[in-house]
Amino acid sequence: MPSSNPAHPPAEAPAPSSDPPKLTGPELKKAKQAEKAARRAQAVLEKGQPPPAAPRTSTAQNAEGGKAAKGQQQRRVSNAAAPIKNMPIRSQKAQPVVEEPAVEDKTVEVYRHLRKPRTTGLAGANKDVHSAVLALGLQMSDYTICGSSARLVATLQAFKKVIQSYTTPPGNTLTRHFTSHVLSPQIEYLSSCRPLSISMGNAIRWLKLEISKVDIDTPDHEAKNGLCDAIDNFIRERVTLAGRVIAGSAAEKIRHGDVILTFAKSSVVQRALVQAHESGKRFSVISVDDRPLHEGKHLKDALINLGMDVTYCPSAAMSESMKRATKVLLGAHAMMSNGRLYSRAGTAKVGMEANTANVPVLVLCETIKFTERAVLDSIPHNEIPPADELALFGGATENWRDIKGLQLCDPLYDVTPADFIQMIVTESGRVPPTSVPVLHRLGNESQV
Amino acid sequence: MPYLDTFLKALKTRPLEWSIENLISGLKRRQIRTTMSCVIATAELLIVVIARSKMRSAEELLIEIQEVGQRLIEAKEMVVGNIVRRFLRMIRDEADEDRNDDVRDSNFAASYAVTKGTPLQNSLFDLFSASNPPQPTDTGRSSPQDQSNINADAEALQAEAVDAGQEILDEVKQSESNIAGYAPEHILPNETILTHCHNRIVQRFLLKAAEKSKFSVIVIESHPNELNGSDDVDAAAFLKSLADAGLTVISTTDGGSWAMMPKVDRVVLAARAVGSNGGCLVSVGGPSVAGVAKFHGKPVIVLCGVHMISSADQIELESMIEHGSPESIVGNTGGLPPNHDVETILQQYLPPHRINLYITNLGGYAPSYLYRLVSDQYSSKDSNPRL
C-alpha cells in the first residue's frame, strides 16, 4: 500500500516512491488484489469466522455472467480448505445456479420494497474501489464486522486508507474531486455489500462536510493528514470516549444483586457489564438472542470467561427469564427521532415483556446513532438479508427453494415503541426517549 | 406412534397390571408423547379396566378406576388426569341413571331428563346418594334373589360403562377433525395467519381452511427446533404441506414476529393443556407471540380439544411445565462452567387475557367460559388433584 508519505508521482502511475520498480496499471492492480486476498485470508484465520460467503442468491449472481461464476469457483475452493461449520450448506446452495428458471418470486410481499441484490464477492466491483474497502465490504456482508459501531469505525479506518493513498489529479482540487470521484464509489460498494447503518450515514455526512471545508490551496499531504486526524478525532470522541462515558454511566445504574437481561450483543452494553463487574458489584446476567446471528452467545462466552454468572436464553423463552430480571439493558442500531428504538429483531419483544413485567428498560446508545428519521413500525425501513441465511443456521428448511409457495423471511431489525423505554443512556447524559430529536440536533446537526 | 400401537396390541393379550405399568413407564419416559396418543392409550386402558372388573357395584368400579387413575396421573401428563376424571364422571352418571330408572320404576317419577352437557347432580342429596349407590333404603340384602339382582345390575352397568367409555374415546379421536371443521368460519380469503411452531392441530385447521380459500401463513420457527412441543410435526413437513395446499407460507424467526405483526390478521396457537381459568400451556415462545398480537390488536385463537380442558389453575398448569436439554441450545454441554446456566423451558403458561377465543371440538368459547365446560365434563367429586 502507498504510505502516507507525501509523494507527487504522475497521475498515470500512482505508485508510491518507496516502491522500487515502477509498475504498470494492470500489474499494480494484480499486486493489489493478491495482497488483498492474502489479507482477507489472514483476517479469516484470525477471526475464525466464515470466510466471505459463497453466493447466496442465485438470481443476483446469474446476471453477472461468466466472470461471477469464475469468482464463485475460486471462492468455493478456498472455502473447502477452511474448517467452517456452515460452509457445506452454502456451497450446496450454489449448485443449482445454472438450471434454475427463476420463475417464482421468493421474496416476501411485505418487504418486497427492500429487495436489493447483495454483493457477496469482488466480481463486478467498481475498479476505483480501494482494496481496504473491498475487504471491509466482504467482512460486512458475511457479518464478520456486524455491529453498528464496529462497522462505523471500520468504515472510517478504511476511508482513512483511501484518503492516504489518494493523490489529486492535475488540474483538480481535493475538495472538489475526492468526494464525487473517489469517495462515492467506495460508499456505493459498501452499501451494496450491506445497507449502510444509520451511524455510518451520519459519519459519512460529517466526512463529506469536512472534505468540503478543506481550503483548495492546502497542499495535498497537509489536507490528507488533516482529514486523517479529523477522522481519528471523530472516532475517539463519538465512539471510543462516548462508549466509555455511556458504559460508566450505565454501570452506575447496576446494583448489587441485580439480574440484568440483555438482548443480542452490544459493545457498549458489554463494556457496561464488565465495568460494573470490575467495580466489585455482584450481579447476574441473562443473555438472550435469536437465530440466525446468535450474537448473545458471543456475549455470554465473553462474560463467563470473566467469571460472571450468566444464563443463556433463546429468544422464545425470554418471557420466562424476564420474570426474574430486575433491569433490561439494550444496545441500539439507531434511535429514531420519535423516540423509537431501531435495533436487532426481537428487541421490541424484549421491551414488551419487560414492560409487562414492570422491569425498567435502559437503552445504551451513542448520539452518533441518532437520526432525524421517524418511523412507526419495522416495515418501511428495515434490512432483509438473503433468505438462505435463515435456512442455513440449522433450520428444517434446507431445501426451501424447491417448495413452491414457501418463503423465508428474516427482517434484521425491528422498532421498539418509545413507551417501552424508560431511559436512554448517552454520552450527553441519561435522557427519556422524547429527548432524542433534541440530542440529535445538538450532537449531529450542529457539526453539519 | 409406534409405542401406542404396541401398547394397544399388548393391552388385549397381556395381564392388566402389566399394561398399567407399561403405560405409566411410557408416560414417565415420554415415550408416548403427543396429547392424542396419551389420551387414546389412557382411554383404551380404562375401558379394559372396566371390562375386566369384577366389581359388584358402581362404587367399587369407581374405586378401581380411581386407583389406576391415581397411578397414571403421577406420571405428570395433564390430559391423562382429564380422561380419568371423564371416566369417573361417566360411571357416576351411568350409576345415577340406573338408580333413577329404578326410582322411576317404583314411583313413576318421570321428571328425570338427561341431556348431554347438563350436570346431573343438582342437590345436596346427590352427594350422599352417590357414595352408597345401590338402594340405600334396602335393609335385607342377604337374600340370594337380591344377590343375583345386584350381580345383574353390576353386569348391566359394566356393559353400559364400556360403551360410554368407547364413546369418550371416539369423541376424542374425532376432536381434531371437529376443530378443523370450524376453520373456514374463522379464516377468510387473502388473510394473513400467524402461527407459532408446527403443531398438528394447527396444520389440520389451516389445511381445512385452505380447501375453501387461499391465504398466507406466517410460521414462527422457534429456536431450537428440538424445543418445539411434543404435538408438533416435523417442521419441513409442516411447511411443505401448507405450501402444497396452495397457501403462501412465510417462515421466520421468533424475532421476526414483531416486525411482521402489523400485517397479520389472526394468530392461531395450539394448547397443550388448558385450565378452567382460561389460561393454557403452549409451546415456549407462544405467550410472547400472543402478547405481541395483543399489543397490535390482533385476535389470538387457541385450538384445543375439550379433553385438554381441566379444572387446573395457573399454579397447577405451571407445575406441568417440562424442561429440555441444554445441549440442543448451546451444543455440547460436557464442560459447562458452574457460572453458566441455560434456560431450557419447553412450555409456557399463556394467561387468559392474551387469548381472544378458544376453538374446541364443541365450538368456539371465550376464555372466561371455560369453567362451564369443566363443570360439564367432570364431577365436582373428582376435582381433587389426587383422586
PDB file of N, CA, C and O in Angstrom, chain A residues 111 290-291 294 297 300 304 307-312 314 316-317 319-320 348-349 352-353 390 396-397 404-410 415 420, chain B residues 221-223 235-236 239 243 249-255 257-260 284-285 288 291-292 295 329 337 339-343 345 348 354:
ATOM      1  N   TYR A 111     -42.068  -7.113   2.368  1.00  0.00           N
ATOM      2  CA  TYR A 111     -40.741  -6.491   2.349  1.00  0.00           C
ATOM      3  C   TYR A 111     -40.173  -6.382   0.936  1.00  0.00           C
ATOM      4  O   TYR A 111     -38.978  -6.195   0.768  1.00  0.00           O
ATOM      5  N   ASP A 290     -31.234 -14.672  19.266  1.00  0.00           N
ATOM      6  CA  ASP A 290     -32.118 -15.365  18.340  1.00  0.00           C
ATOM      7  C   ASP A 290     -31.329 -15.777  17.105  1.00  0.00           C
ATOM      8  O   ASP A 290     -30.224 -15.288  16.872  1.00  0.00           O
ATOM      9  N   ARG A 291     -31.926 -16.680  16.357  1.00  0.00           N
ATOM     10  CA  ARG A 291     -31.359 -17.010  15.067  1.00  0.00           C
ATOM     11  C   ARG A 291     -31.396 -15.760  14.187  1.00  0.00           C
ATOM     12  O   ARG A 291     -32.221 -14.877  14.412  1.00  0.00           O
ATOM     13  N   HIS A 294     -27.166 -15.252  16.418  1.00  0.00           N
ATOM     14  CA  HIS A 294     -26.765 -15.770  17.731  1.00  0.00           C
ATOM     15  C   HIS A 294     -25.669 -14.924  18.362  1.00  0.00           C
ATOM     16  O   HIS A 294     -24.656 -15.431  18.830  1.00  0.00           O
ATOM     17  N   LYS A 297     -24.583 -15.417  22.153  1.00  0.00           N
ATOM     18  CA  LYS A 297     -23.660 -16.475  22.563  1.00  0.00           C
ATOM     19  C   LYS A 297     -22.247 -15.920  22.727  1.00  0.00           C
ATOM     20  O   LYS A 297     -21.512 -16.330  23.622  1.00  0.00           O
ATOM     21  N   LYS A 300     -22.258 -13.993  25.961  1.00  0.00           N
ATOM     22  CA  LYS A 300     -22.289 -14.947  27.076  1.00  0.00           C
ATOM     23  C   LYS A 300     -20.899 -15.529  27.325  1.00  0.00           C
ATOM     24  O   LYS A 300     -20.417 -15.557  28.461  1.00  0.00           O
ATOM     25  N   ILE A 304     -18.749 -15.065  30.704  1.00  0.00           N
ATOM     26  CA  ILE A 304     -18.453 -16.254  31.513  1.00  0.00           C
ATOM     27  C   ILE A 304     -16.959 -16.344  31.771  1.00  0.00           C
ATOM     28  O   ILE A 304     -16.515 -16.666  32.878  1.00  0.00           O
ATOM     29  N   GLY A 307     -15.840 -14.653  34.666  1.00  0.00           N
ATOM     30  CA  GLY A 307     -16.303 -15.181  35.947  1.00  0.00           C
ATOM     31  C   GLY A 307     -17.666 -14.664  36.367  1.00  0.00           C
ATOM     32  O   GLY A 307     -18.057 -14.797  37.519  1.00  0.00           O
ATOM     33  N   MET A 308     -18.398 -14.062  35.448  1.00  0.00           N
ATOM     34  CA  MET A 308     -19.724 -13.573  35.816  1.00  0.00           C
ATOM     35  C   MET A 308     -20.747 -14.697  35.697  1.00  0.00           C
ATOM     36  O   MET A 308     -20.560 -15.628  34.936  1.00  0.00           O
ATOM     37  N   ASP A 309     -21.850 -14.585  36.461  1.00  0.00           N
ATOM     38  CA  ASP A 309     -22.931 -15.564  36.373  1.00  0.00           C
ATOM     39  C   ASP A 309     -23.809 -15.217  35.179  1.00  0.00           C
ATOM     40  O   ASP A 309     -24.402 -14.135  35.144  1.00  0.00           O
ATOM     41  N   VAL A 310     -23.883 -16.118  34.224  1.00  0.00           N
ATOM     42  CA  VAL A 310     -24.641 -15.817  33.019  1.00  0.00           C
ATOM     43  C   VAL A 310     -25.621 -16.949  32.726  1.00  0.00           C
ATOM     44  O   VAL A 310     -25.274 -18.115  32.819  1.00  0.00           O
ATOM     45  N   THR A 311     -26.844 -16.575  32.403  1.00  0.00           N
ATOM     46  CA  THR A 311     -27.822 -17.531  31.889  1.00  0.00           C
ATOM     47  C   THR A 311     -28.027 -17.219  30.417  1.00  0.00           C
ATOM     48  O   THR A 311     -28.290 -16.066  30.067  1.00  0.00           O
ATOM     49  N   TYR A 312     -27.901 -18.232  29.610  1.00  0.00           N
ATOM     50  CA  TYR A 312     -28.182 -18.036  28.193  1.00  0.00           C
ATOM     51  C   TYR A 312     -29.607 -18.484  27.923  1.00  0.00           C
ATOM     52  O   TYR A 312     -30.041 -19.533  28.397  1.00  0.00           O
ATOM     53  N   PRO A 314     -32.626 -18.705  24.833  1.00  0.00           N
ATOM     54  CA  PRO A 314     -33.071 -18.445  23.469  1.00  0.00           C
ATOM     55  C   PRO A 314     -34.273 -17.509  23.477  1.00  0.00           C
ATOM     56  O   PRO A 314     -35.020 -17.480  24.454  1.00  0.00           O
ATOM     57  N   ALA A 316     -37.146 -17.436  22.366  1.00  0.00           N
ATOM     58  CA  ALA A 316     -38.501 -17.929  22.628  1.00  0.00           C
ATOM     59  C   ALA A 316     -38.808 -17.955  24.121  1.00  0.00           C
ATOM     60  O   ALA A 316     -39.909 -17.631  24.545  1.00  0.00           O
ATOM     61  N   ALA A 317     -37.823 -18.308  24.927  1.00  0.00           N
ATOM     62  CA  ALA A 317     -38.059 -18.476  26.362  1.00  0.00           C
ATOM     63  C   ALA A 317     -37.829 -17.184  27.134  1.00  0.00           C
ATOM     64  O   ALA A 317     -37.817 -17.177  28.353  1.00  0.00           O
ATOM     65  N   SER A 319     -39.554 -14.532  27.849  1.00  0.00           N
ATOM     66  CA  SER A 319     -40.527 -14.022  28.821  1.00  0.00           C
ATOM     67  C   SER A 319     -40.406 -14.791  30.135  1.00  0.00           C
ATOM     68  O   SER A 319     -40.772 -14.282  31.189  1.00  0.00           O
ATOM     69  N   GLU A 320     -39.893 -16.006  30.080  1.00  0.00           N
ATOM     70  CA  GLU A 320     -39.697 -16.789  31.289  1.00  0.00           C
ATOM     71  C   GLU A 320     -38.548 -16.185  32.113  1.00  0.00           C
ATOM     72  O   GLU A 320     -38.638 -16.034  33.327  1.00  0.00           O
ATOM     73  N   ALA A 348     -37.869  -5.525  20.280  1.00  0.00           N
ATOM     74  CA  ALA A 348     -39.178  -4.962  20.629  1.00  0.00           C
ATOM     75  C   ALA A 348     -39.938  -5.904  21.554  1.00  0.00           C
ATOM     76  O   ALA A 348     -40.606  -5.478  22.486  1.00  0.00           O
ATOM     77  N   LYS A 349     -39.804  -7.197  21.283  1.00  0.00           N
ATOM     78  CA  LYS A 349     -40.499  -8.173  22.111  1.00  0.00           C
ATOM     79  C   LYS A 349     -39.918  -8.170  23.532  1.00  0.00           C
ATOM     80  O   LYS A 349     -40.664  -8.292  24.508  1.00  0.00           O
ATOM     81  N   MET A 352     -41.408  -5.273  25.202  1.00  0.00           N
ATOM     82  CA  MET A 352     -42.797  -5.522  25.556  1.00  0.00           C
ATOM     83  C   MET A 352     -42.892  -6.378  26.817  1.00  0.00           C
ATOM     84  O   MET A 352     -43.645  -6.064  27.744  1.00  0.00           O
ATOM     85  N   GLU A 353     -42.120  -7.461  26.855  1.00  0.00           N
ATOM     86  CA  GLU A 353     -42.189  -8.352  28.014  1.00  0.00           C
ATOM     87  C   GLU A 353     -41.674  -7.650  29.267  1.00  0.00           C
ATOM     88  O   GLU A 353     -42.197  -7.862  30.358  1.00  0.00           O
ATOM     89  N   LEU A 390     -31.260 -17.748   6.632  1.00  0.00           N
ATOM     90  CA  LEU A 390     -32.165 -18.256   7.652  1.00  0.00           C
ATOM     91  C   LEU A 390     -32.221 -19.781   7.581  1.00  0.00           C
ATOM     92  O   LEU A 390     -32.263 -20.469   8.592  1.00  0.00           O
ATOM     93  N   ALA A 396     -35.084 -26.362   9.596  1.00  0.00           N
ATOM     94  CA  ALA A 396     -35.549 -27.594   8.957  1.00  0.00           C
ATOM     95  C   ALA A 396     -35.867 -27.352   7.497  1.00  0.00           C
ATOM     96  O   ALA A 396     -36.439 -28.188   6.832  1.00  0.00           O
ATOM     97  N   THR A 397     -35.489 -26.181   7.027  1.00  0.00           N
ATOM     98  CA  THR A 397     -35.946 -25.758   5.716  1.00  0.00           C
ATOM     99  C   THR A 397     -34.809 -25.700   4.713  1.00  0.00           C
ATOM    100  O   THR A 397     -34.747 -24.789   3.904  1.00  0.00           O
ATOM    101  N   LYS A 404     -42.704 -24.911  -3.707  1.00  0.00           N
ATOM    102  CA  LYS A 404     -43.397 -23.765  -4.291  1.00  0.00           C
ATOM    103  C   LYS A 404     -44.311 -23.134  -3.235  1.00  0.00           C
ATOM    104  O   LYS A 404     -45.048 -23.827  -2.556  1.00  0.00           O
ATOM    105  N   GLY A 405     -44.232 -21.837  -3.133  1.00  0.00           N
ATOM    106  CA  GLY A 405     -45.099 -21.139  -2.186  1.00  0.00           C
ATOM    107  C   GLY A 405     -44.458 -20.911  -0.833  1.00  0.00           C
ATOM    108  O   GLY A 405     -45.018 -20.211  -0.012  1.00  0.00           O
ATOM    109  N   LEU A 406     -43.306 -21.496  -0.620  1.00  0.00           N
ATOM    110  CA  LEU A 406     -42.636 -21.309   0.671  1.00  0.00           C
ATOM    111  C   LEU A 406     -41.600 -20.193   0.571  1.00  0.00           C
ATOM    112  O   LEU A 406     -40.787 -20.168  -0.345  1.00  0.00           O
ATOM    113  N   GLN A 407     -41.683 -19.259   1.492  1.00  0.00           N
ATOM    114  CA  GLN A 407     -40.720 -18.161   1.506  1.00  0.00           C
ATOM    115  C   GLN A 407     -40.087 -18.076   2.880  1.00  0.00           C
ATOM    116  O   GLN A 407     -40.719 -18.396   3.876  1.00  0.00           O
ATOM    117  N   LEU A 408     -38.857 -17.660   2.900  1.00  0.00           N
ATOM    118  CA  LEU A 408     -38.201 -17.428   4.182  1.00  0.00           C
ATOM    119  C   LEU A 408     -37.998 -15.933   4.326  1.00  0.00           C
ATOM    120  O   LEU A 408     -37.612 -15.264   3.372  1.00  0.00           O
ATOM    121  N   CYS A 409     -38.252 -15.434   5.493  1.00  0.00           N
ATOM    122  CA  CYS A 409     -38.065 -14.011   5.697  1.00  0.00           C
ATOM    123  C   CYS A 409     -37.565 -13.769   7.104  1.00  0.00           C
ATOM    124  O   CYS A 409     -38.101 -14.307   8.057  1.00  0.00           O
ATOM    125  N   ASP A 410     -36.556 -12.981   7.204  1.00  0.00           N
ATOM    126  CA  ASP A 410     -35.972 -12.737   8.498  1.00  0.00           C
ATOM    127  C   ASP A 410     -35.528 -11.292   8.577  1.00  0.00           C
ATOM    128  O   ASP A 410     -34.363 -10.981   8.370  1.00  0.00           O
ATOM    129  N   VAL A 415     -38.651  -2.240  15.398  1.00  0.00           N
ATOM    130  CA  VAL A 415     -38.775  -0.914  16.005  1.00  0.00           C
ATOM    131  C   VAL A 415     -39.509  -1.038  17.330  1.00  0.00           C
ATOM    132  O   VAL A 415     -40.641  -1.501  17.376  1.00  0.00           O
ATOM    133  N   PHE A 420     -41.948   1.659  25.771  1.00  0.00           N
ATOM    134  CA  PHE A 420     -41.290   0.547  26.458  1.00  0.00           C
ATOM    135  C   PHE A 420     -39.949   0.968  27.046  1.00  0.00           C
ATOM    136  O   PHE A 420     -39.324   0.200  27.758  1.00  0.00           O
TER     137      PHE A 420
ATOM    138  N   GLU B 221     -40.698 -20.014  13.421  1.00  0.00           N
ATOM    139  CA  GLU B 221     -39.923 -21.209  13.707  1.00  0.00           C
ATOM    140  C   GLU B 221     -39.129 -20.947  14.971  1.00  0.00           C
ATOM    141  O   GLU B 221     -38.199 -20.154  14.969  1.00  0.00           O
ATOM    142  N   SER B 222     -39.521 -21.598  16.035  1.00  0.00           N
ATOM    143  CA  SER B 222     -38.850 -21.326  17.292  1.00  0.00           C
ATOM    144  C   SER B 222     -37.484 -21.992  17.297  1.00  0.00           C
ATOM    145  O   SER B 222     -37.323 -23.088  16.786  1.00  0.00           O
ATOM    146  N   HIS B 223     -36.529 -21.303  17.891  1.00  0.00           N
ATOM    147  CA  HIS B 223     -35.206 -21.912  18.000  1.00  0.00           C
ATOM    148  C   HIS B 223     -35.023 -22.500  19.382  1.00  0.00           C
ATOM    149  O   HIS B 223     -35.415 -21.887  20.349  1.00  0.00           O
ATOM    150  N   ALA B 235     -40.910 -29.871  11.107  1.00  0.00           N
ATOM    151  CA  ALA B 235     -41.038 -28.511  10.588  1.00  0.00           C
ATOM    152  C   ALA B 235     -41.133 -28.484   9.065  1.00  0.00           C
ATOM    153  O   ALA B 235     -42.005 -27.819   8.498  1.00  0.00           O
ATOM    154  N   ALA B 236     -40.263 -29.228   8.421  1.00  0.00           N
ATOM    155  CA  ALA B 236     -40.246 -29.213   6.963  1.00  0.00           C
ATOM    156  C   ALA B 236     -41.552 -29.768   6.410  1.00  0.00           C
ATOM    157  O   ALA B 236     -42.122 -29.223   5.455  1.00  0.00           O
ATOM    158  N   LEU B 239     -44.350 -27.133   6.809  1.00  0.00           N
ATOM    159  CA  LEU B 239     -44.285 -26.048   5.827  1.00  0.00           C
ATOM    160  C   LEU B 239     -44.679 -26.550   4.451  1.00  0.00           C
ATOM    161  O   LEU B 239     -45.403 -25.897   3.705  1.00  0.00           O
ATOM    162  N   ALA B 243     -47.713 -25.316   1.967  1.00  0.00           N
ATOM    163  CA  ALA B 243     -47.353 -24.752   0.666  1.00  0.00           C
ATOM    164  C   ALA B 243     -48.006 -25.562  -0.450  1.00  0.00           C
ATOM    165  O   ALA B 243     -48.495 -25.009  -1.438  1.00  0.00           O
ATOM    166  N   VAL B 249     -46.587 -19.504   2.246  1.00  0.00           N
ATOM    167  CA  VAL B 249     -46.067 -19.799   3.575  1.00  0.00           C
ATOM    168  C   VAL B 249     -44.780 -19.016   3.782  1.00  0.00           C
ATOM    169  O   VAL B 249     -43.876 -19.072   2.958  1.00  0.00           O
ATOM    170  N   ILE B 250     -44.736 -18.259   4.843  1.00  0.00           N
ATOM    171  CA  ILE B 250     -43.535 -17.483   5.154  1.00  0.00           C
ATOM    172  C   ILE B 250     -42.981 -17.993   6.471  1.00  0.00           C
ATOM    173  O   ILE B 250     -43.668 -17.965   7.484  1.00  0.00           O
ATOM    174  N   SER B 251     -41.777 -18.473   6.438  1.00  0.00           N
ATOM    175  CA  SER B 251     -41.155 -18.956   7.663  1.00  0.00           C
ATOM    176  C   SER B 251     -40.234 -17.865   8.205  1.00  0.00           C
ATOM    177  O   SER B 251     -39.450 -17.281   7.456  1.00  0.00           O
ATOM    178  N   THR B 252     -40.351 -17.587   9.482  1.00  0.00           N
ATOM    179  CA  THR B 252     -39.486 -16.564  10.061  1.00  0.00           C
ATOM    180  C   THR B 252     -39.079 -16.972  11.475  1.00  0.00           C
ATOM    181  O   THR B 252     -39.458 -18.039  11.954  1.00  0.00           O
ATOM    182  N   THR B 253     -38.308 -16.119  12.131  1.00  0.00           N
ATOM    183  CA  THR B 253     -37.792 -16.470  13.463  1.00  0.00           C
ATOM    184  C   THR B 253     -38.649 -15.808  14.539  1.00  0.00           C
ATOM    185  O   THR B 253     -39.526 -15.005  14.253  1.00  0.00           O
ATOM    186  N   ASP B 254     -38.347 -16.134  15.782  1.00  0.00           N
ATOM    187  CA  ASP B 254     -39.041 -15.508  16.897  1.00  0.00           C
ATOM    188  C   ASP B 254     -38.937 -13.995  16.823  1.00  0.00           C
ATOM    189  O   ASP B 254     -39.891 -13.278  17.087  1.00  0.00           O
ATOM    190  N   GLY B 255     -37.739 -13.537  16.476  1.00  0.00           N
ATOM    191  CA  GLY B 255     -37.515 -12.100  16.430  1.00  0.00           C
ATOM    192  C   GLY B 255     -38.364 -11.423  15.374  1.00  0.00           C
ATOM    193  O   GLY B 255     -38.724 -10.261  15.498  1.00  0.00           O
ATOM    194  N   SER B 257     -41.386 -11.920  14.672  1.00  0.00           N
ATOM    195  CA  SER B 257     -42.826 -11.827  14.916  1.00  0.00           C
ATOM    196  C   SER B 257     -43.273 -10.385  15.127  1.00  0.00           C
ATOM    197  O   SER B 257     -44.355 -10.004  14.697  1.00  0.00           O
ATOM    198  N   TRP B 258     -42.453  -9.603  15.780  1.00  0.00           N
ATOM    199  CA  TRP B 258     -42.842  -8.202  15.998  1.00  0.00           C
ATOM    200  C   TRP B 258     -42.887  -7.453  14.675  1.00  0.00           C
ATOM    201  O   TRP B 258     -43.826  -6.714  14.389  1.00  0.00           O
ATOM    202  N   ALA B 259     -41.854  -7.643  13.874  1.00  0.00           N
ATOM    203  CA  ALA B 259     -41.763  -6.902  12.623  1.00  0.00           C
ATOM    204  C   ALA B 259     -42.898  -7.270  11.669  1.00  0.00           C
ATOM    205  O   ALA B 259     -43.336  -6.446  10.876  1.00  0.00           O
ATOM    206  N   MET B 260     -43.381  -8.519  11.746  1.00  0.00           N
ATOM    207  CA  MET B 260     -44.407  -8.972  10.814  1.00  0.00           C
ATOM    208  C   MET B 260     -45.823  -8.678  11.311  1.00  0.00           C
ATOM    209  O   MET B 260     -46.762  -8.667  10.524  1.00  0.00           O
ATOM    210  N   VAL B 284     -43.064 -23.074  24.172  1.00  0.00           N
ATOM    211  CA  VAL B 284     -42.308 -21.922  24.649  1.00  0.00           C
ATOM    212  C   VAL B 284     -42.214 -20.868  23.542  1.00  0.00           C
ATOM    213  O   VAL B 284     -41.976 -21.198  22.384  1.00  0.00           O
ATOM    214  N   GLY B 285     -42.436 -19.616  23.911  1.00  0.00           N
ATOM    215  CA  GLY B 285     -42.450 -18.535  22.931  1.00  0.00           C
ATOM    216  C   GLY B 285     -43.855 -18.129  22.543  1.00  0.00           C
ATOM    217  O   GLY B 285     -44.079 -17.000  22.114  1.00  0.00           O
ATOM    218  N   SER B 288     -45.296 -14.961  24.264  1.00  0.00           N
ATOM    219  CA  SER B 288     -44.757 -13.708  23.738  1.00  0.00           C
ATOM    220  C   SER B 288     -45.429 -13.333  22.430  1.00  0.00           C
ATOM    221  O   SER B 288     -45.773 -12.169  22.204  1.00  0.00           O
ATOM    222  N   GLY B 291     -48.667 -12.002  23.142  1.00  0.00           N
ATOM    223  CA  GLY B 291     -48.526 -10.655  23.693  1.00  0.00           C
ATOM    224  C   GLY B 291     -48.299  -9.624  22.599  1.00  0.00           C
ATOM    225  O   GLY B 291     -48.883  -8.533  22.624  1.00  0.00           O
ATOM    226  N   VAL B 292     -47.470  -9.977  21.628  1.00  0.00           N
ATOM    227  CA  VAL B 292     -47.220  -9.073  20.502  1.00  0.00           C
ATOM    228  C   VAL B 292     -48.523  -8.844  19.740  1.00  0.00           C
ATOM    229  O   VAL B 292     -48.854  -7.715  19.358  1.00  0.00           O
ATOM    230  N   PHE B 295     -50.701  -6.514  21.653  1.00  0.00           N
ATOM    231  CA  PHE B 295     -50.217  -5.140  21.551  1.00  0.00           C
ATOM    232  C   PHE B 295     -50.671  -4.511  20.232  1.00  0.00           C
ATOM    233  O   PHE B 295     -51.007  -3.343  20.173  1.00  0.00           O
ATOM    234  N   ILE B 329     -29.458 -26.299  22.782  1.00  0.00           N
ATOM    235  CA  ILE B 329     -29.359 -24.844  22.695  1.00  0.00           C
ATOM    236  C   ILE B 329     -27.907 -24.378  22.579  1.00  0.00           C
ATOM    237  O   ILE B 329     -27.575 -23.560  21.741  1.00  0.00           O
ATOM    238  N   PRO B 337     -19.290 -24.411  32.536  1.00  0.00           N
ATOM    239  CA  PRO B 337     -18.756 -23.921  33.814  1.00  0.00           C
ATOM    240  C   PRO B 337     -19.892 -23.667  34.795  1.00  0.00           C
ATOM    241  O   PRO B 337     -21.037 -23.469  34.382  1.00  0.00           O
ATOM    242  N   ASN B 339     -20.759 -21.171  36.461  1.00  0.00           N
ATOM    243  CA  ASN B 339     -21.450 -19.877  36.402  1.00  0.00           C
ATOM    244  C   ASN B 339     -22.241 -19.714  35.111  1.00  0.00           C
ATOM    245  O   ASN B 339     -22.626 -18.622  34.734  1.00  0.00           O
ATOM    246  N   HIS B 340     -22.450 -20.820  34.415  1.00  0.00           N
ATOM    247  CA  HIS B 340     -23.170 -20.763  33.148  1.00  0.00           C
ATOM    248  C   HIS B 340     -24.463 -21.551  33.276  1.00  0.00           C
ATOM    249  O   HIS B 340     -24.451 -22.723  33.600  1.00  0.00           O
ATOM    250  N   ASP B 341     -25.586 -20.868  33.009  1.00  0.00           N
ATOM    251  CA  ASP B 341     -26.886 -21.524  33.097  1.00  0.00           C
ATOM    252  C   ASP B 341     -27.567 -21.380  31.744  1.00  0.00           C
ATOM    253  O   ASP B 341     -27.270 -20.447  30.989  1.00  0.00           O
ATOM    254  N   VAL B 342     -28.466 -22.289  31.445  1.00  0.00           N
ATOM    255  CA  VAL B 342     -29.184 -22.222  30.178  1.00  0.00           C
ATOM    256  C   VAL B 342     -30.672 -22.382  30.458  1.00  0.00           C
ATOM    257  O   VAL B 342     -31.078 -23.240  31.233  1.00  0.00           O
ATOM    258  N   GLU B 343     -31.457 -21.519  29.843  1.00  0.00           N
ATOM    259  CA  GLU B 343     -32.919 -21.610  30.002  1.00  0.00           C
ATOM    260  C   GLU B 343     -33.446 -22.642  29.006  1.00  0.00           C
ATOM    261  O   GLU B 343     -33.305 -22.466  27.806  1.00  0.00           O
ATOM    262  N   ILE B 345     -36.691 -24.217  29.152  1.00  0.00           N
ATOM    263  CA  ILE B 345     -38.113 -24.493  29.351  1.00  0.00           C
ATOM    264  C   ILE B 345     -38.773 -24.874  28.014  1.00  0.00           C
ATOM    265  O   ILE B 345     -38.395 -24.381  26.962  1.00  0.00           O
ATOM    266  N   GLN B 348     -44.864 -22.873  28.171  1.00  0.00           N
ATOM    267  CA  GLN B 348     -45.070 -21.685  28.990  1.00  0.00           C
ATOM    268  C   GLN B 348     -46.552 -21.489  29.220  1.00  0.00           C
ATOM    269  O   GLN B 348     -47.380 -21.939  28.422  1.00  0.00           O
ATOM    270  N   ARG B 354     -54.442 -12.752  27.212  1.00  0.00           N
ATOM    271  CA  ARG B 354     -53.796 -12.660  25.888  1.00  0.00           C
ATOM    272  C   ARG B 354     -54.522 -13.531  24.853  1.00  0.00           C
ATOM    273  O   ARG B 354     -54.039 -13.697  23.741  1.00  0.00           O
TER     274      ARG B 354
END
